[in-house]
PDB file of C-alpha atoms in Angstrom:
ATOM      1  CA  UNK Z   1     -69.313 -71.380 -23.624  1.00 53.00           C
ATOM      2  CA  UNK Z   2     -65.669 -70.959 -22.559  1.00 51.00           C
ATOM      3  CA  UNK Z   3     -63.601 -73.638 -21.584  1.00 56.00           C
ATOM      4  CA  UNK Z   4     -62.168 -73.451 -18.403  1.00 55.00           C
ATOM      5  CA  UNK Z   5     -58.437 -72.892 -20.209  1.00 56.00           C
ATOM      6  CA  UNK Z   6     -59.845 -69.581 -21.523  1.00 56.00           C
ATOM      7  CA  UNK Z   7     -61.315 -68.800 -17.898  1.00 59.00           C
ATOM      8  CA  UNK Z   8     -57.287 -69.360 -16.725  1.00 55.00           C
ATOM      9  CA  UNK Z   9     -56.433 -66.917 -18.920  1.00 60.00           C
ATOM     10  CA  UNK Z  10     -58.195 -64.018 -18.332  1.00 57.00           C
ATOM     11  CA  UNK Z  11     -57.871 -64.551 -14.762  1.00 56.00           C
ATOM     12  CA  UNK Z  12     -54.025 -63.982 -15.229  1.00 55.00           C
ATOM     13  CA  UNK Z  13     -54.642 -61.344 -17.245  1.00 61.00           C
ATOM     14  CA  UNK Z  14     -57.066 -59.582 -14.861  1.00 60.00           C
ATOM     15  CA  UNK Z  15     -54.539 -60.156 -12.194  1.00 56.00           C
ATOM     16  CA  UNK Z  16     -51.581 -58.857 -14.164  1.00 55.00           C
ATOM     17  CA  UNK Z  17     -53.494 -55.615 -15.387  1.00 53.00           C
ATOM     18  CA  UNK Z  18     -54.286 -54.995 -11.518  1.00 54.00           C
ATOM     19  CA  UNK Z  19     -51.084 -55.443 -10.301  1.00 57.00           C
ATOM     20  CA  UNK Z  20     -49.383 -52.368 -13.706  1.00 51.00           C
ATOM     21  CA  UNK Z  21     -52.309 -50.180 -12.083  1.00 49.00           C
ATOM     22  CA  UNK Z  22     -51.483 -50.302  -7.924  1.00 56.00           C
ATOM     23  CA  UNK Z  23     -47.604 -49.783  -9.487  1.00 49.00           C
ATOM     24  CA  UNK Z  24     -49.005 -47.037 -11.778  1.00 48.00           C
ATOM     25  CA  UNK Z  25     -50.817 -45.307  -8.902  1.00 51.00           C
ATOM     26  CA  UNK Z  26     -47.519 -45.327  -6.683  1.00 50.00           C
ATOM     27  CA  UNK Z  27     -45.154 -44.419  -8.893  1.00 46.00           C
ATOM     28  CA  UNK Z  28     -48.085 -40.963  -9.557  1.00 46.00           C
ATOM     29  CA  UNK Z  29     -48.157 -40.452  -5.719  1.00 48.00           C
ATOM     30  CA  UNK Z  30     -44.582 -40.577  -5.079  1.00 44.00           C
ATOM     31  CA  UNK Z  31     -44.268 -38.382  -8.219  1.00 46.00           C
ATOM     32  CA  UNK Z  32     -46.609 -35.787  -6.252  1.00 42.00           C
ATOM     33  CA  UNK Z  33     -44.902 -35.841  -3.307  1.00 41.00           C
ATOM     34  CA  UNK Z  34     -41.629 -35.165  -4.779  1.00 39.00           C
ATOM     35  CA  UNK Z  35     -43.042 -32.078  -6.504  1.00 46.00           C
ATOM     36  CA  UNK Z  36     -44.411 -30.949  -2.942  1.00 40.00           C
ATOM     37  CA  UNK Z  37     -40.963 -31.225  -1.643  1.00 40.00           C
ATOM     38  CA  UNK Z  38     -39.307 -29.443  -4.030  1.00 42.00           C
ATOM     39  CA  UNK Z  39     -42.304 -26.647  -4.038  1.00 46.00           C
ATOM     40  CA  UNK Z  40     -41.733 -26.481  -0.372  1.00 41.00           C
ATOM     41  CA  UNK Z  41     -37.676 -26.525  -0.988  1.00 42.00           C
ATOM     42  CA  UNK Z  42     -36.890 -29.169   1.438  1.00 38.00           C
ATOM     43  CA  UNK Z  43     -35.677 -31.623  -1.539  1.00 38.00           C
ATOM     44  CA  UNK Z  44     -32.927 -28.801  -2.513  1.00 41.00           C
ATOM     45  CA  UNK Z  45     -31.689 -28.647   0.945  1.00 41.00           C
ATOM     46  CA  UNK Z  46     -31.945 -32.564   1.056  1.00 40.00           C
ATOM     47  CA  UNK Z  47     -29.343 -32.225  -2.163  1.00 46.00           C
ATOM     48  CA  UNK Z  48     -25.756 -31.960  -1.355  1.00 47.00           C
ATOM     49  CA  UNK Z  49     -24.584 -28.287  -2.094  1.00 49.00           C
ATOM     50  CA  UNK Z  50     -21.527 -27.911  -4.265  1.00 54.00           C
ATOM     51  CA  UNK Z  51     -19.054 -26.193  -1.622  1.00 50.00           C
ATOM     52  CA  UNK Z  52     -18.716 -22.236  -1.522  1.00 47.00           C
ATOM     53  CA  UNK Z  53     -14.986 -21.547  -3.013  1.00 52.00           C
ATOM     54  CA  UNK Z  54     -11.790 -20.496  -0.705  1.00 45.00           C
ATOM     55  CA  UNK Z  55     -11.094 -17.279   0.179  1.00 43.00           C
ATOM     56  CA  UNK Z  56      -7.576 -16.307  -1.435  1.00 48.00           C
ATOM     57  CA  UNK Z  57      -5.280 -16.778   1.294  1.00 43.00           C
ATOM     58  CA  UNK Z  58      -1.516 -16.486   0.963  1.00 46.00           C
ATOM     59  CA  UNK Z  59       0.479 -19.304   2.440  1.00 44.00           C
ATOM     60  CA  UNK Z  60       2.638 -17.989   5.864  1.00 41.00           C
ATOM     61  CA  UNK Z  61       1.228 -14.153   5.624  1.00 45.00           C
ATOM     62  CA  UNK Z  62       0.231 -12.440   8.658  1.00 48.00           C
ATOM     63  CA  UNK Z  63      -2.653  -9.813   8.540  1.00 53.00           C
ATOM     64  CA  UNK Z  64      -4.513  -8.242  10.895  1.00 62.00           C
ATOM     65  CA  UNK Z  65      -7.114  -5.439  11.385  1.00 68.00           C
ATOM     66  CA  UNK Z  66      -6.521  -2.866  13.898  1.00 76.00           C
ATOM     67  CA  UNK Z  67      -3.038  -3.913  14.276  1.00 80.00           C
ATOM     68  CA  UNK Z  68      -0.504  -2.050  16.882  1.00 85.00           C
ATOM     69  CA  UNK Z  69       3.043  -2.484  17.862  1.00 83.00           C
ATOM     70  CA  UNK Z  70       4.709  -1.382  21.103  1.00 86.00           C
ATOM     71  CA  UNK Z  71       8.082  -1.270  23.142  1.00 89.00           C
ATOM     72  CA  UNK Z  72      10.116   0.942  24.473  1.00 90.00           C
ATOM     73  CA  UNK Z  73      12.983   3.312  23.333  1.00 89.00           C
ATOM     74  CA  UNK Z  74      16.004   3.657  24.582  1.00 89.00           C
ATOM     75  CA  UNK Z  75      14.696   6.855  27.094  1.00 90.00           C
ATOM     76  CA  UNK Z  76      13.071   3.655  28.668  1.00 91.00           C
ATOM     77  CA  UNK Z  77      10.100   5.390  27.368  1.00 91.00           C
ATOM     78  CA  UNK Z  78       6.675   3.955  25.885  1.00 91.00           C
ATOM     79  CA  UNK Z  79       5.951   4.000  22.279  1.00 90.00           C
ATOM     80  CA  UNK Z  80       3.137   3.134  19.933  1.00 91.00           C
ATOM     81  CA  UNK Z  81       2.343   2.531  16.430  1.00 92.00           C
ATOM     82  CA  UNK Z  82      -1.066   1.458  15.661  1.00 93.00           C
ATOM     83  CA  UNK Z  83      -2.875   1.078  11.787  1.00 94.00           C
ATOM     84  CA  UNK Z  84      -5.855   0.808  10.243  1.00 92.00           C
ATOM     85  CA  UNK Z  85      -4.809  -2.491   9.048  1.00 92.00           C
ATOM     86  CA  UNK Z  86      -0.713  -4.478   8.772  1.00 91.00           C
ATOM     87  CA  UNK Z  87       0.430  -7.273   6.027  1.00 91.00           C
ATOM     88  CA  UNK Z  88       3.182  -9.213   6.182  1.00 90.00           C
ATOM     89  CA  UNK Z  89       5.192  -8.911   2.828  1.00 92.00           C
ATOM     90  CA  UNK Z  90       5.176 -11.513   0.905  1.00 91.00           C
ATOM     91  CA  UNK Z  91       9.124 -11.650   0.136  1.00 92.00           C
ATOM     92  CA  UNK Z  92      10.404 -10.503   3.727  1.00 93.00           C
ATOM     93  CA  UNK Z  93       8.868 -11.919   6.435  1.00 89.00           C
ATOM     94  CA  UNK Z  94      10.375  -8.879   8.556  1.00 92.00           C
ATOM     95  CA  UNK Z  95       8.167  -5.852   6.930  1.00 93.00           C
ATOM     96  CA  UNK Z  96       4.784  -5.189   7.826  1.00 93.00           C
ATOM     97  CA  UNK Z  97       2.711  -2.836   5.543  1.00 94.00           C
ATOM     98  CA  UNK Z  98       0.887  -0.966   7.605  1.00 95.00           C
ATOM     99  CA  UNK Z  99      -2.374   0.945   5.777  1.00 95.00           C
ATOM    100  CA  UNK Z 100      -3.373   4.256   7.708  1.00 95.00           C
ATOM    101  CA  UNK Z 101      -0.452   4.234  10.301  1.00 95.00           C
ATOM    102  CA  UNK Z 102       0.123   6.268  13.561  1.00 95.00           C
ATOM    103  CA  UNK Z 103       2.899   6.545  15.934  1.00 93.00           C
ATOM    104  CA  UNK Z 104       2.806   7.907  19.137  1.00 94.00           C
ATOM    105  CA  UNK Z 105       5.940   8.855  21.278  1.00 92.00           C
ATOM    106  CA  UNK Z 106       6.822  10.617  24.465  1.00 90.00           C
ATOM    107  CA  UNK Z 107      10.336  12.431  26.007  1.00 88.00           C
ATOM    108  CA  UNK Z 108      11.820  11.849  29.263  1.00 86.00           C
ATOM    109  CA  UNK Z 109      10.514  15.364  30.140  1.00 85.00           C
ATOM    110  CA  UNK Z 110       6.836  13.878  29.273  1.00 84.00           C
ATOM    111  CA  UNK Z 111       6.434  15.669  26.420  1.00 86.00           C
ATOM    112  CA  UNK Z 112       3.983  13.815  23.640  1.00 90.00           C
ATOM    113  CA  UNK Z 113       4.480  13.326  19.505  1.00 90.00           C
ATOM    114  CA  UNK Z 114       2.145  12.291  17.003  1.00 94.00           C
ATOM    115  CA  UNK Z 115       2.782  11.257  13.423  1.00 95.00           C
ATOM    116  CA  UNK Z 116       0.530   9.608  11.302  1.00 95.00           C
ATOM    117  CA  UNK Z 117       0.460   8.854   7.111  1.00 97.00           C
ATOM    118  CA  UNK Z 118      -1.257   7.311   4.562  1.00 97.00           C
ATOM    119  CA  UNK Z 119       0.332   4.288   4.402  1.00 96.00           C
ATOM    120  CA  UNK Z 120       3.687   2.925   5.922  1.00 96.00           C
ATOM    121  CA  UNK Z 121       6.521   0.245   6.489  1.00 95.00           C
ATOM    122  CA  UNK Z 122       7.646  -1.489   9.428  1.00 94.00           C
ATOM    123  CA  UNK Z 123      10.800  -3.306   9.661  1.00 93.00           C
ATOM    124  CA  UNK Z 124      10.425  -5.319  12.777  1.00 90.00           C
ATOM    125  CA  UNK Z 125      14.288  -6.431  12.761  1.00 90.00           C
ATOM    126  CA  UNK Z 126      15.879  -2.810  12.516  1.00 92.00           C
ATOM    127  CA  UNK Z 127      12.443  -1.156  14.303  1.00 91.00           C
ATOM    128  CA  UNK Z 128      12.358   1.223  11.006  1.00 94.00           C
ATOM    129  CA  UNK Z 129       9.207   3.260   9.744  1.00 95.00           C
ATOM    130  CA  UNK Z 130       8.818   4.392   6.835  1.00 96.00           C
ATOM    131  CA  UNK Z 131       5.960   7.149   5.821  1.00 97.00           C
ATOM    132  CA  UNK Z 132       4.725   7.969   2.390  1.00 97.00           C
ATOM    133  CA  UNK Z 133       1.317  10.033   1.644  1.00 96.00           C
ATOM    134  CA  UNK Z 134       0.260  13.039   3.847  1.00 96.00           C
ATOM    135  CA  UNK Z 135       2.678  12.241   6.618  1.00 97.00           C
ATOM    136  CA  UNK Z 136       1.848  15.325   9.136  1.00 96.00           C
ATOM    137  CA  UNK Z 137       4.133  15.202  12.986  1.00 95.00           C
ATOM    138  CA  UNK Z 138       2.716  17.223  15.462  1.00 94.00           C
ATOM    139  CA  UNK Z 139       2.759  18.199  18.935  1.00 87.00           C
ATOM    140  CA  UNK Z 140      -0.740  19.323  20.372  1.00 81.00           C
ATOM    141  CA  UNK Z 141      -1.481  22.930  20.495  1.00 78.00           C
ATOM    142  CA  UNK Z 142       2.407  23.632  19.650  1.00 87.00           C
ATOM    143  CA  UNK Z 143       3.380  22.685  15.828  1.00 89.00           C
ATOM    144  CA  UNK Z 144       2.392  20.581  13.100  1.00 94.00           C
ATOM    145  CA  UNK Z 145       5.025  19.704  10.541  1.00 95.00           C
ATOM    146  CA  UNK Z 146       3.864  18.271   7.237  1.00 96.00           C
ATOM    147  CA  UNK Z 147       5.517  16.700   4.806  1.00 96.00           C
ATOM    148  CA  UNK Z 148       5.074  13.451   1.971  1.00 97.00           C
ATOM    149  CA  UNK Z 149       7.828  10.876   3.402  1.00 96.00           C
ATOM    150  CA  UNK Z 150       9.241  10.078   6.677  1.00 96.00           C
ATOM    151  CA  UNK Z 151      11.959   7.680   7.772  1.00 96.00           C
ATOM    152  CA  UNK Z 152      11.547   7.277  11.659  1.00 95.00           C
ATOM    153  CA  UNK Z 153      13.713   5.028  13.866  1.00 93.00           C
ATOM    154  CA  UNK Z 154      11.632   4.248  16.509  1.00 90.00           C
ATOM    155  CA  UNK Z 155      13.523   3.437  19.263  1.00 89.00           C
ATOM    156  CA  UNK Z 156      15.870   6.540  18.878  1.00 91.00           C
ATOM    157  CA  UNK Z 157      12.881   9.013  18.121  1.00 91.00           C
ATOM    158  CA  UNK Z 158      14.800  10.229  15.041  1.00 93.00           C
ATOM    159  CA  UNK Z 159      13.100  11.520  11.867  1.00 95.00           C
ATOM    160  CA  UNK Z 160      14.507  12.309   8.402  1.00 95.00           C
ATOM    161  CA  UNK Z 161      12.577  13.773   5.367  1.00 95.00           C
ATOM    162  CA  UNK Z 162      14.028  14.529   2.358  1.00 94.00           C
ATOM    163  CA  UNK Z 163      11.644  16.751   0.598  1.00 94.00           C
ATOM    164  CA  UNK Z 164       9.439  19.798   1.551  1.00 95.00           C
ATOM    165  CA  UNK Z 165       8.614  20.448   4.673  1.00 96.00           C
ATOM    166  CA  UNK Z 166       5.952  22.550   5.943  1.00 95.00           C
ATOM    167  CA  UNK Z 167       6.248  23.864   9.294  1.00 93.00           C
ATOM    168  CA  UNK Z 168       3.057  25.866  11.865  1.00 93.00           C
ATOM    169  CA  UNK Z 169       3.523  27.107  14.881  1.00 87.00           C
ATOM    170  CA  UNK Z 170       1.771  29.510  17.047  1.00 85.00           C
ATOM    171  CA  UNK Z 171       4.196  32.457  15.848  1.00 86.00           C
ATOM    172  CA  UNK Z 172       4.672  31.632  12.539  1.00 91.00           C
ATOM    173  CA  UNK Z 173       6.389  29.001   9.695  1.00 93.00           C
ATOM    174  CA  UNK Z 174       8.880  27.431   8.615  1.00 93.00           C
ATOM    175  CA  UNK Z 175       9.164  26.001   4.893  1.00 95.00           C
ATOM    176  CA  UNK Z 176      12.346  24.020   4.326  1.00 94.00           C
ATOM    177  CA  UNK Z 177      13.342  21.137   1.537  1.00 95.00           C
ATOM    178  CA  UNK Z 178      14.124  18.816   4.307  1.00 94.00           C
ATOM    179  CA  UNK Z 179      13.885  17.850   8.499  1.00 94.00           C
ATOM    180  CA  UNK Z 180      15.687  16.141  10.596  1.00 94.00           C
ATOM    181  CA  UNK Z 181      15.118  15.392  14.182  1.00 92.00           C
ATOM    182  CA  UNK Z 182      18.023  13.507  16.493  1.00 91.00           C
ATOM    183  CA  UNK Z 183      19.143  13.179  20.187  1.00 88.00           C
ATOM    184  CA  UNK Z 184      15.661  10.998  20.678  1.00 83.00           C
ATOM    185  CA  UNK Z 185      13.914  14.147  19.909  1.00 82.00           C
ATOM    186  CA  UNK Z 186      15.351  17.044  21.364  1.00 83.00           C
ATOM    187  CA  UNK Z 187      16.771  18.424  18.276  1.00 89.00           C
ATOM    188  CA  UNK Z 188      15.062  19.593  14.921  1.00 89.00           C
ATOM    189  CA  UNK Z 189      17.211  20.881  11.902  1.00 92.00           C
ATOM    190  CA  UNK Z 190      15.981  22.062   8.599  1.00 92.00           C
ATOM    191  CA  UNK Z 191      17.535  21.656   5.488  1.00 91.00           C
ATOM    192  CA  UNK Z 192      18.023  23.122   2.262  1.00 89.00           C
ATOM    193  CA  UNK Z 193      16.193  26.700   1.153  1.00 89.00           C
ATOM    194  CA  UNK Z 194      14.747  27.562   4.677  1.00 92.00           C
ATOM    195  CA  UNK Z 195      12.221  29.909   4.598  1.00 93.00           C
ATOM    196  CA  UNK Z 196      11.338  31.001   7.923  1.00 90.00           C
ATOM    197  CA  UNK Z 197       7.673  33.780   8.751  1.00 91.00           C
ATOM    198  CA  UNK Z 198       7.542  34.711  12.257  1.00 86.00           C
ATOM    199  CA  UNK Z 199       4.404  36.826  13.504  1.00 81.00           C
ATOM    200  CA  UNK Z 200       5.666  39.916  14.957  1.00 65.00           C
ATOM    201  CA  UNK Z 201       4.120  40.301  18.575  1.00 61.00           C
ATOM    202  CA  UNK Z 202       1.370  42.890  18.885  1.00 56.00           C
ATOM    203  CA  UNK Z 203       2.102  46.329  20.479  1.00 55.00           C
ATOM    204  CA  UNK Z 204       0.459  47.463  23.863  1.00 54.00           C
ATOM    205  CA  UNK Z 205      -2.160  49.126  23.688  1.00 50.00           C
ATOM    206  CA  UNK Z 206      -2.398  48.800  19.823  1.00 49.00           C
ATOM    207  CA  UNK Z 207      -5.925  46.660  20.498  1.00 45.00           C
ATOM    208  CA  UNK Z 208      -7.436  45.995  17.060  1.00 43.00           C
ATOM    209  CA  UNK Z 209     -11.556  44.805  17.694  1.00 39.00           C
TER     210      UNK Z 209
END
């Protein structure tokens, strides 16, 4: 027969192997219900994210998409050079690179010039372009000069290139090994081995189908 001492005992041990089993079954539910979480990916969004990384920026640049720049000349009339895209330099806060440039200008008389190139400088102190890559001038439905650099002051209208030129017209060419246009756009010279076509006019009567 036990003695009650023995009784004591087991009783404490009864109630100590109860209490290791409710903590056993908790610590198995919450484990189940962390797995659910993380199955249904709450958890991970409960988990601070480590932080995307910077875009590269350069300190005190300017950029911009679509960028344009306008004034007027010193005809008092409008002009207009828009790009595909313009970045400060990083060494003179003055130039603007300009990717996929065009200017537009206009004469007193109303008369309206295009130039465009592949990529180009802008001083904004000295209002200076300069063209490099497929730089083509033109006047619609009268001329289109092309040509691989252009230095343009803006304000005066005035153009020089220093290499070939290639010059069409509706009566013929002109090839030349440099251009220069001055008094704010009323006078073009070329330079250097000219090389003029010009399309003789067709006779009366001489009809050809």
């Amino acid at each position: 027969m036990s003695s009650p001492t023995d009784t004591a005992r087991k009783a404490v041990r009864r109630a100590a192997l109860a209490r290791g089993l409710s903590w056993l079954a908790a610590a198995l539910g919450l484990g189940f219900v962390v797995m659910f979480l993380v199955q249904a990916g709450l958890f991970s969004a409960l988990v601070p994210q480590e932080p995307a990384p910077a875009p590269e920026v350069r300190p005190d640049q300017i950029s911009a998409v679509q960028s344009t720049v306008s004034g007027i000349d010193r005809e008092q009339q409008p002009y207009e050079v828009t790009a595909k895209r313009g970045w400060q330099d990083d060494k003179n806060p003055s130039l603007v690179h300009l990717e996929e440039p065009e200017g537009r200008f206009r004469r007193a008389a109303g008369t309206e010039y295009t130039i465009r190139a592949d990529t180009g400088l802008y001083d904004t102190g000295t209002r200076k372009l300069d063209l490099a890559g497929n730089v083509i001038l033109e006047r619609k439905d009268r001329f289109a000069a092309r040509m691989e650099r252009a230095n343009v002051v803006v304000e005066e209208k005035r153009l020089v290139s220093e290499g070939p030129v290639a010059v069409t017209f509706g009566s013929g060419t002109v090839d030349a090994n440099g251009m220069q246009i001055t008094d704010d756009g009323g006078r073009i010279l070329f330079l250097n081995g000219v090389k003029a076509r010009f399309d003789a006019p067709q006779a009366k009567g001489d009809a050809t189908p």
